Structures are given as structure tokens and as C-alpha cells.
PDB file of C-alpha atoms in Angstrom:
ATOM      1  CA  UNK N  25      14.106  11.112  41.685  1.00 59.00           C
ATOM      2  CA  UNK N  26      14.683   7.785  39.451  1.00 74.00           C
ATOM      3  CA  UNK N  27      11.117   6.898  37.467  1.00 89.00           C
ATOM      4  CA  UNK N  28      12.391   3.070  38.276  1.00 94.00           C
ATOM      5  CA  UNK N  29      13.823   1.904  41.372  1.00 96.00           C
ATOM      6  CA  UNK N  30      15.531  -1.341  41.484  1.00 97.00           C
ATOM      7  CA  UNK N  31      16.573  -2.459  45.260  1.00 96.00           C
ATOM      8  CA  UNK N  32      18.996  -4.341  45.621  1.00 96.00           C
ATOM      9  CA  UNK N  33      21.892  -2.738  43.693  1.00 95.00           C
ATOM     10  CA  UNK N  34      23.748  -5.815  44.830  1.00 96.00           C
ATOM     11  CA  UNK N  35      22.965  -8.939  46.187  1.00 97.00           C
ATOM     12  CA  UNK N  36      24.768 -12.259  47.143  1.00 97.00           C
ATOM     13  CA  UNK N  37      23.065 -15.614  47.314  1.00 97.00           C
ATOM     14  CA  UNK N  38      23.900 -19.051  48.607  1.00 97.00           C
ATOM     15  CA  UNK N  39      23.061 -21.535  45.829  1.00 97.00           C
ATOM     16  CA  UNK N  40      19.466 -22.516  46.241  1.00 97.00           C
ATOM     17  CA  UNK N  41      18.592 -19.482  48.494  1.00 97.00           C
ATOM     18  CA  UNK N  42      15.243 -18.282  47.243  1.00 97.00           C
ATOM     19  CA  UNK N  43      16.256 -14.517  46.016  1.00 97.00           C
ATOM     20  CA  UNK N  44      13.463 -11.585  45.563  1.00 98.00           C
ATOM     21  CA  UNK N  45      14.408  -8.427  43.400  1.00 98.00           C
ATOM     22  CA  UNK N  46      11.988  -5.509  43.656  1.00 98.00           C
ATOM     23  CA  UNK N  47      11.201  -2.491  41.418  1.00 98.00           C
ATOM     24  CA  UNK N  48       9.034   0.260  41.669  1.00 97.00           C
ATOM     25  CA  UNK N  49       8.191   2.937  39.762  1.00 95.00           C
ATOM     26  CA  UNK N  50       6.182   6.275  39.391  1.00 91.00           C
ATOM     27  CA  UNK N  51       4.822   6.845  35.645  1.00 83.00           C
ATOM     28  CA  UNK N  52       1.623   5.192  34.748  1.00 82.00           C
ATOM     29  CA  UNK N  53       2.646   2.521  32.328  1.00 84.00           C
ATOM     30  CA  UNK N  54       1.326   0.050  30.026  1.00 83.00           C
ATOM     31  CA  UNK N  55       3.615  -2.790  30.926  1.00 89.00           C
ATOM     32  CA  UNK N  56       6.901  -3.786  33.192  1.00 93.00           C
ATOM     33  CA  UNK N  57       9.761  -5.841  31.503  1.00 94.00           C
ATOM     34  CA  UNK N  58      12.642  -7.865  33.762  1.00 97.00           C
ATOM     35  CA  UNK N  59      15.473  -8.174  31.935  1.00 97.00           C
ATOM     36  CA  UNK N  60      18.816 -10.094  32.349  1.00 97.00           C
ATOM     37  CA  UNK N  61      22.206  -9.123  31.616  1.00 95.00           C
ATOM     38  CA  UNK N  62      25.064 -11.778  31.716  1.00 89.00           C
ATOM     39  CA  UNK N  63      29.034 -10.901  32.133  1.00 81.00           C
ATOM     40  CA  UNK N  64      29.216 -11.633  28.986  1.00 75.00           C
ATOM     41  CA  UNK N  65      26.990  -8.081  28.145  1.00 75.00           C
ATOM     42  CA  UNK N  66      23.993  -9.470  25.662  1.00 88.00           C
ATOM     43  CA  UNK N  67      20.660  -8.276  27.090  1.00 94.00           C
ATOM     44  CA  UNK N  68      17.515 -11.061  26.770  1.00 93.00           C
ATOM     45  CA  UNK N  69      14.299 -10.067  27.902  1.00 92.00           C
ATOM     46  CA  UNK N  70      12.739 -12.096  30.795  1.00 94.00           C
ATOM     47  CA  UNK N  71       9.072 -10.950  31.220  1.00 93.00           C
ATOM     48  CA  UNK N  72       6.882  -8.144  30.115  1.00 91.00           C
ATOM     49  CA  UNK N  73       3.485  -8.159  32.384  1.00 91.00           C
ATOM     50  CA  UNK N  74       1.293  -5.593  32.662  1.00 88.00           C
ATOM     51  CA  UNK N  75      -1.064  -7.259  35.392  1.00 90.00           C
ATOM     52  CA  UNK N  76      -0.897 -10.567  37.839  1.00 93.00           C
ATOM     53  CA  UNK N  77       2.249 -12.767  37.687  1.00 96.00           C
ATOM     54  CA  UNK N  78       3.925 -14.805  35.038  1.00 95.00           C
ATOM     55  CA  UNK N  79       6.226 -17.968  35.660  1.00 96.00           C
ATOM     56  CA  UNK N  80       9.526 -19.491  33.583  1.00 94.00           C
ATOM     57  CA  UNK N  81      11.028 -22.033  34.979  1.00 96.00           C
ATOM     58  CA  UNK N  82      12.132 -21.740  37.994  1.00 97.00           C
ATOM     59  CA  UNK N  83      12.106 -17.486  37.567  1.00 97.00           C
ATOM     60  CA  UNK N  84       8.716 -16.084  38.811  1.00 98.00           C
ATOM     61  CA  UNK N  85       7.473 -12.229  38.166  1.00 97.00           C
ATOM     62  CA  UNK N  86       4.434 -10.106  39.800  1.00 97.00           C
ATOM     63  CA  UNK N  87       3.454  -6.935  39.642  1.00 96.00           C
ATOM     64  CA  UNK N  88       1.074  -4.857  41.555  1.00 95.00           C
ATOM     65  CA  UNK N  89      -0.003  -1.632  39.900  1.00 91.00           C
ATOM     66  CA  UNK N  90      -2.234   0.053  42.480  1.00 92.00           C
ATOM     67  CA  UNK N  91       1.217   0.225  44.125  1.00 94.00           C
ATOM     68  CA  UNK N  92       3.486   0.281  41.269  1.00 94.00           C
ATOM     69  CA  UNK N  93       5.607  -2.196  42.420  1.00 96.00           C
ATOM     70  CA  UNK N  94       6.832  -5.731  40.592  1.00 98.00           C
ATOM     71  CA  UNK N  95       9.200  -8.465  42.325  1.00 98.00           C
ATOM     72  CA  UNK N  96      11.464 -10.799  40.334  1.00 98.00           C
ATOM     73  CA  UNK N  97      11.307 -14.401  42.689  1.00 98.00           C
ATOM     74  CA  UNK N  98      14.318 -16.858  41.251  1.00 97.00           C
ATOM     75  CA  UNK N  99      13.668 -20.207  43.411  1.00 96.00           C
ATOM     76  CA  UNK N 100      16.831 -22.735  43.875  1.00 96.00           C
ATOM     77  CA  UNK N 101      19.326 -20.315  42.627  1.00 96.00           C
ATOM     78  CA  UNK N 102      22.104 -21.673  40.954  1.00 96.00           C
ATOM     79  CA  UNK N 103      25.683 -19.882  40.019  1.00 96.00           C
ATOM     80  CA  UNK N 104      24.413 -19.853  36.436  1.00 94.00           C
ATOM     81  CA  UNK N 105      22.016 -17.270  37.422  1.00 96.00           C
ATOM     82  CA  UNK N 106      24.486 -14.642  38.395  1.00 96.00           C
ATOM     83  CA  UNK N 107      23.751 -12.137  36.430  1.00 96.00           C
ATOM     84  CA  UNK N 108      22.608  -7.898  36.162  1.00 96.00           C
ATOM     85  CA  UNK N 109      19.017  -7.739  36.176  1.00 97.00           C
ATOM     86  CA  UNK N 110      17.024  -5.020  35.090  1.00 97.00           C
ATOM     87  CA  UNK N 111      13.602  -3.548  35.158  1.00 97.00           C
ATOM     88  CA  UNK N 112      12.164  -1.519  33.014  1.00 94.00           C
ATOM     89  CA  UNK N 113       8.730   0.107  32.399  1.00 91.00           C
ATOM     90  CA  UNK N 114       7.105   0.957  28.989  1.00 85.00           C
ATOM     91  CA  UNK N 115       5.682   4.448  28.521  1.00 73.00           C
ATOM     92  CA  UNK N 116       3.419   3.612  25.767  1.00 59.00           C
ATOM     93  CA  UNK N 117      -0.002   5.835  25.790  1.00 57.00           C
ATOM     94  CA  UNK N 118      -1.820   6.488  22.474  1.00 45.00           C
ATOM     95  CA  UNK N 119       0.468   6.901  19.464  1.00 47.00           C
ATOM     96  CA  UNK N 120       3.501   7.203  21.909  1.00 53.00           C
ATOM     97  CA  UNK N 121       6.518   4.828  20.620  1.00 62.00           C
ATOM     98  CA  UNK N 122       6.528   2.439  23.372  1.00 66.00           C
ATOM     99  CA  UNK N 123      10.026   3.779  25.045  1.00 79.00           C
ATOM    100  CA  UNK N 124      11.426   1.760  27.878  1.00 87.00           C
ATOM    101  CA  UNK N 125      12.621   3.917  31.178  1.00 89.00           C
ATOM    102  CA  UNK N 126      15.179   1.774  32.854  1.00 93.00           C
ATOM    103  CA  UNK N 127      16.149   0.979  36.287  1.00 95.00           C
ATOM    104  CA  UNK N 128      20.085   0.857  37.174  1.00 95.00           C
ATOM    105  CA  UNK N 129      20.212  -3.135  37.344  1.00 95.00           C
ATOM    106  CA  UNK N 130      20.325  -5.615  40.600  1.00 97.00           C
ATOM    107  CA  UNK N 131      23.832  -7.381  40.348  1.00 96.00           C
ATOM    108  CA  UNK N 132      23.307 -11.143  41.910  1.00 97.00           C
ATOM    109  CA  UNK N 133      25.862 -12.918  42.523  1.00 97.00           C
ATOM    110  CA  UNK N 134      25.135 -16.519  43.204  1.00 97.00           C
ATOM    111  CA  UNK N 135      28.174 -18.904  45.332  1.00 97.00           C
ATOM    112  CA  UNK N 136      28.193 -22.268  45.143  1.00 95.00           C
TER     113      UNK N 136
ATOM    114  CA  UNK K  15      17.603 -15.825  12.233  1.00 71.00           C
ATOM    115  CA  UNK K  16      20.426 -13.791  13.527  1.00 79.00           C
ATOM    116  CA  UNK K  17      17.917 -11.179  15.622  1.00 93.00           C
ATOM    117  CA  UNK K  18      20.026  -8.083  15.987  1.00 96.00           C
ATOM    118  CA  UNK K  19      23.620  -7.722  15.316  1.00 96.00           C
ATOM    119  CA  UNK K  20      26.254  -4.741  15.479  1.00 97.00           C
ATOM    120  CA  UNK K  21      29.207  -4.246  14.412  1.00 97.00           C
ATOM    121  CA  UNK K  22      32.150  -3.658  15.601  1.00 96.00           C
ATOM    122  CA  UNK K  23      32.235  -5.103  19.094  1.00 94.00           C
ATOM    123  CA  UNK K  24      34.867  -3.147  19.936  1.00 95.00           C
ATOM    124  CA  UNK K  25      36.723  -0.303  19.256  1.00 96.00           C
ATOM    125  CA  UNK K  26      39.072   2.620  20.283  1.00 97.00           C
ATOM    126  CA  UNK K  27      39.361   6.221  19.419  1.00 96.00           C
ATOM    127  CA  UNK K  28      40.974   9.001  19.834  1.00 97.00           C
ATOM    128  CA  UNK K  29      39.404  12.635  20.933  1.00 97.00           C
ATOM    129  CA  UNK K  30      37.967  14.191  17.817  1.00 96.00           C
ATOM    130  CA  UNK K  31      37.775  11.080  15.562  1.00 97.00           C
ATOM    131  CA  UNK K  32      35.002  10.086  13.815  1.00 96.00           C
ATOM    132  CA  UNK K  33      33.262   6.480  13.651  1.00 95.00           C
ATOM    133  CA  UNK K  34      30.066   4.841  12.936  1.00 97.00           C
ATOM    134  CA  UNK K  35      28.192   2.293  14.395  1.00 97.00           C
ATOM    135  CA  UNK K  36      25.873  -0.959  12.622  1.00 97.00           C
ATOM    136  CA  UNK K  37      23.125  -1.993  13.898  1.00 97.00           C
ATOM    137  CA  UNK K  38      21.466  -4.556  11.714  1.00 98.00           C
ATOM    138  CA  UNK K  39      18.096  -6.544  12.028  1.00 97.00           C
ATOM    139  CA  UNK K  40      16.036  -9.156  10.505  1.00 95.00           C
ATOM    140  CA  UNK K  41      12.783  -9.880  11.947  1.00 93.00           C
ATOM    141  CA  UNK K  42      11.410  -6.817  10.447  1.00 93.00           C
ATOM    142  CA  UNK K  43      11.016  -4.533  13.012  1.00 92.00           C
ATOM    143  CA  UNK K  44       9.625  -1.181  12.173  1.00 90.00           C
ATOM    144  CA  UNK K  45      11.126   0.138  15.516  1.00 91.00           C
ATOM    145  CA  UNK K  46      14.753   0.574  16.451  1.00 93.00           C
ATOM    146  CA  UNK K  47      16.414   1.889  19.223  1.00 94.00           C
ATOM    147  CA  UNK K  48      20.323   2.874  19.979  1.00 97.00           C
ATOM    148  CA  UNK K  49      20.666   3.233  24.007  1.00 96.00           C
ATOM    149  CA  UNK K  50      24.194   3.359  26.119  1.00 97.00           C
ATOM    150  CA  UNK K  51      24.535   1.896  29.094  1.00 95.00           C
ATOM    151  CA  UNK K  52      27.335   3.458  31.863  1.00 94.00           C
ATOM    152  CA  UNK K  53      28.395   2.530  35.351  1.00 88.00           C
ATOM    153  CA  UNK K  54      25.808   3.100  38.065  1.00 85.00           C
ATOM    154  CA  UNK K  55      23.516   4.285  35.421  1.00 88.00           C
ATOM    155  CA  UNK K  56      20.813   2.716  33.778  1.00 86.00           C
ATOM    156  CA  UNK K  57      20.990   2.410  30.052  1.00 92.00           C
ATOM    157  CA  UNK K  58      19.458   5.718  28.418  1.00 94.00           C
ATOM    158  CA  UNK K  59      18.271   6.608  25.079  1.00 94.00           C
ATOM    159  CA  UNK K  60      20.507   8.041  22.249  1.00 96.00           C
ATOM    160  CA  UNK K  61      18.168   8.357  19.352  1.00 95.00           C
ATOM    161  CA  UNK K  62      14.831   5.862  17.977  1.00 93.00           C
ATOM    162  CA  UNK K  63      13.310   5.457  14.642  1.00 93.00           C
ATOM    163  CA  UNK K  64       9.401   4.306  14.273  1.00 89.00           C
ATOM    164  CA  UNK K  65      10.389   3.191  10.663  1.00 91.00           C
ATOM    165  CA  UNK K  66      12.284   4.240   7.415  1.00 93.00           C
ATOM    166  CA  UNK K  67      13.221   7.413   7.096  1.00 93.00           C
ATOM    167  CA  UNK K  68      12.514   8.548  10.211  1.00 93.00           C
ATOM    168  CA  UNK K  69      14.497   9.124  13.363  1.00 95.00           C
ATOM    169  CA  UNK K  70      13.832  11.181  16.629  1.00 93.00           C
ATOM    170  CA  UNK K  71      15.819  12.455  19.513  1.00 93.00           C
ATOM    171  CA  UNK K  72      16.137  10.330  22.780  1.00 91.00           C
ATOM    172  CA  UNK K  73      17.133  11.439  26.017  1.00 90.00           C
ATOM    173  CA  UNK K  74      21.167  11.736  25.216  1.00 95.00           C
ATOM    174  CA  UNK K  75      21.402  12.392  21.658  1.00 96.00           C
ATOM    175  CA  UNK K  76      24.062  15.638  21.940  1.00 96.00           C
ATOM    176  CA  UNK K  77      27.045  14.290  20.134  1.00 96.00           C
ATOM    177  CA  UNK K  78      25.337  11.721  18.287  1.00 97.00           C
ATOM    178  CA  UNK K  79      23.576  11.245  14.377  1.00 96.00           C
ATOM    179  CA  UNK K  80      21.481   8.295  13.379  1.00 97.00           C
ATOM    180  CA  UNK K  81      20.547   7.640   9.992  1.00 97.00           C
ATOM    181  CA  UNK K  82      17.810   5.090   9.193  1.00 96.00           C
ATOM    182  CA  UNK K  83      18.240   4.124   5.035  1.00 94.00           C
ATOM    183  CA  UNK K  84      16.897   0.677   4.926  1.00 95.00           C
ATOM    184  CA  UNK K  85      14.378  -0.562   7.819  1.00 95.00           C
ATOM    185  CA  UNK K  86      16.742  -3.485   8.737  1.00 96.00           C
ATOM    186  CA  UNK K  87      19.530  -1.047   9.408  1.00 97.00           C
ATOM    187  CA  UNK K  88      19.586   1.850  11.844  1.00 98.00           C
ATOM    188  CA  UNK K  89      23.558   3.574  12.163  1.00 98.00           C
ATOM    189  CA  UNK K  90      24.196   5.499  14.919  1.00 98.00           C
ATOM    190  CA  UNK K  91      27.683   8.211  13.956  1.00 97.00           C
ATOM    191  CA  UNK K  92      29.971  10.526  16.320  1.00 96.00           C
ATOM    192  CA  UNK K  93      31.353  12.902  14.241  1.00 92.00           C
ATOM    193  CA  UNK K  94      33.985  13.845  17.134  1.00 95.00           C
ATOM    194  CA  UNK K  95      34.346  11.567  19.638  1.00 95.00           C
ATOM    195  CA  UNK K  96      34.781  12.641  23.271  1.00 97.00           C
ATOM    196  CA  UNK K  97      35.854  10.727  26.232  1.00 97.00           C
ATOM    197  CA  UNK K  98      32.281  11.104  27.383  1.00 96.00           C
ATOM    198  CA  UNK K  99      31.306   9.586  25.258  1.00 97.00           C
ATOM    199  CA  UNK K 100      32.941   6.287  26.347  1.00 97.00           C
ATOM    200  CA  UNK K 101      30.895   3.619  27.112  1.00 96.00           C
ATOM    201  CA  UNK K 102      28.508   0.310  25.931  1.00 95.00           C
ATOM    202  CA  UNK K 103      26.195   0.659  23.281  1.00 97.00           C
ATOM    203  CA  UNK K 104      23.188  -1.221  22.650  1.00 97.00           C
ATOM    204  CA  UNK K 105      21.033  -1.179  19.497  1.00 97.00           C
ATOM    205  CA  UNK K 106      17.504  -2.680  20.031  1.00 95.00           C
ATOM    206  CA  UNK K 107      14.211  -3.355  17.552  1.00 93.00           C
ATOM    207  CA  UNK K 108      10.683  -3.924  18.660  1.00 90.00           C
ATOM    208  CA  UNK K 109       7.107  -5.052  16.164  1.00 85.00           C
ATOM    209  CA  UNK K 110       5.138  -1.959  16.442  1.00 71.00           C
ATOM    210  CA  UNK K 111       2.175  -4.204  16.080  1.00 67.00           C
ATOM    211  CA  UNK K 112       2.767  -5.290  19.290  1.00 64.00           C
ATOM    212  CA  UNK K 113       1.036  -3.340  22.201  1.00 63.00           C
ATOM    213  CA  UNK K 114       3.430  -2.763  24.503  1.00 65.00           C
ATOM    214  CA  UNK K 115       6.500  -4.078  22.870  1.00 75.00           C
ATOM    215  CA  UNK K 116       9.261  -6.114  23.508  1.00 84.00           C
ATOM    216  CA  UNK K 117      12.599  -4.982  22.648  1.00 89.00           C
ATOM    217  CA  UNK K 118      15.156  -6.888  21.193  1.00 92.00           C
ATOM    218  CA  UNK K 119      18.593  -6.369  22.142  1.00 95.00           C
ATOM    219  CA  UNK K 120      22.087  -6.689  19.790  1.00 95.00           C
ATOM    220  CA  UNK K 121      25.422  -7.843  22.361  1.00 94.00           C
ATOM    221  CA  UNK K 122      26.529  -4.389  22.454  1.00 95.00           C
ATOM    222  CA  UNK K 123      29.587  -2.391  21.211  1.00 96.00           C
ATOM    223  CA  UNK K 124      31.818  -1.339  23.545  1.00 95.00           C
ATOM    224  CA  UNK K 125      33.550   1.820  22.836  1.00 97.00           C
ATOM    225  CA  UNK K 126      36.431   3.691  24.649  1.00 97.00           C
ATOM    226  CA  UNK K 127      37.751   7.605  23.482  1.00 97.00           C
ATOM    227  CA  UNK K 128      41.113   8.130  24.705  1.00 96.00           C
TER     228      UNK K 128
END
């Protein structure tokens, strides 16, 4: 069994559905990153939370440990938002290195 | 500030050649990480260094070598390539000050062994 679990693997939007991407994982953790990949390939981080919910524009993140589970919310979606996105959860307990443990990616695909 | 670059963005070898990969930073990371990323798979972890001098094994590291010289450079080498071994590869750098930290990511080389 996968440590993170994206669901979606694939997902196609209307431009300005409102879209929800959810992870869950089953390590204990010290924080959960969202990151996006373009066609293009570069990776850019999004968030890293560890508790609550964190807002960008119009990308929202929240996480709920008790039931290690985070959503990725992108409101008015827009074709420029197509993209892979990817969670990933750092393993970082006492003089551990901080190692990510990804999830396989949620492709969204955004029509106009 | 570039962030992190590698070179080359592409390339092609054949079975049993030998290459090496650049991964370069300048924000002064102590932390770097090479990872490759394959279809259907998440990206996984080749080999990490916590600073100079000093590397460690990842999850995937069979086939691989990483030498870490200078702290703004972190080369990862296949001293005979395979076709499995074909895929994207990602270099990243995180501050260790930070608690947990947040990687930085190059834009990949993308490698194919014939």
C-alpha cells in the first residue's frame, strides 16, 4: 500500500468549475506539501502546512491530521491551471533529513 | 538568483555508456536531493546529501553514484546506463534550518537509454 494517496489520478474541469484534489496518507508526519507540475516539467511548490488551511490566490489547502487527510480547493478554474499536482508528506522526526514521500500526481485538465 | 539548475536537459545514450548529471544551486542549501520521476509512479529518491562531503542512499540508488565536492553542486553519475534507467530526473535543495523544509526543484533532465 502507497504511504500517499492522491485521488483523482485524472480529472477534467469546465473553466470556473470549483475542483477539490484529495490526499491521504499513513506515516505520522511533520508537514504536507502540494505541489504543481506544468507540461512544461519544472516542479514549484504550492503549500507546505502542517495544521489548519492556508490560501493563495484563488488555490486553497487544508489538512486534517487526526484523519490524515489534506484537500487542494482551486476556485474559478481557468485553462492555465491545467497542470500535474502532487502531494507529498515530510518524514522529518528528530535528526531525520526531512525526506519527502510522494503521491503519483492528480492530472487536471481544465477546457475552456 | 538562478535557484537550481541542471544540466543537460536532455540527452540520449546507449546501453552501457556512461554520463553524468549537474545539479547546481545557489541559495546555499546544505541539503540536496536527486529524485526520478516515471509514468504512473511518483517521483522516488536516488541518493541525498545533508551537506559537503556527505551523501546517503535513497530509495533507488542501484545503478547510480553521487558525489557532493562543493555544497552548491551535487552530481549524480551512471557508470552503465540501462534502459531502466530511462526516465526524468529532478535535482532538489532544501535550508536545513528550516523545520520541515521546503524543497526546491531544478526543470529536470530528461534522459532516454536506447
Amino acid at each position: 500500500k502507497n504511504e500517499v494517496e492522491q485521488s483523482p489520478q485524472n480529472l477534467t474541469a469546465q473553466e470556473g468549475e470549483f475542483i477539490t484534489i484529495n490526499c491521504s496518507y499513513s506515516v505520522g508526519i511533520s508537514a504536507l506539501h502540494w505541489l504543481q507540475q506544468h507540461p512544461g516539467g519544472g516542479i514549484v511548490s504550492l503549500f507546505m502546512l502542517s495544521s489548519g488551511k492556508k490560501k493563495h490566490g484563488r488555490l486553497i489547502a487544508t489538512i486534517n491530521i487526526q484523519e490524515k487527510h489534506s484537500s487542494l480547493h482551486i476556485t474559478a478554474s481557468h485553462p492555465r491551471d491545467s497542470a500535474v499536482y502532487i502531494c507529498a508528506v515530510s518524514d522529518y522526526m528528530g535528526g531525520s533529513q526531512g525526506n519527502l514521500i510522494f503521491g503519483k500526481g492528480t492530472k487536471l485538465s481544465v477546457k475552456p | 538568483n538562478a535557484g537550481v539548475t541542471q544540466t543537460p536537459k536532455f540527452r540520449v545514450l546507449k546501453t552501457g555508456q556512461s554520463m553524468t548529471l549537474l545539479c547546481a544551486q545557489d541559495m546555499n542549501h546544505e541539503y540536496m536531493y536527486w529524485y526520478r520521476q516515471d509514468p504512473g509512479m511518483g517521483l522516488r529518491l536516488i541518493h541525498y546529501s545533508v551537506g559537503e562531503g556527505t551523501t546517503a542512499k535513497g530509495e533507488v540508488p542501484d545503478g547510480y553514484n553521487v558525489s557532493r565536492l562543493k555544497k552548491q553542486n551535487f552530481l549524480l553519475g551512471l557508470e552503465s546506463a540501462a534502459p531502466s534507467q530511462t526516465s526524468v530526473y529532478f535535482c532538489a535543495s532544501s535550508n536545513h534550518r528550516d523545520r520541515p523544509n521546503e524543497q526546491f526543484f531544478g526543470p529536470g533532465t530528461r534522459l532516454t537509454v536506447l
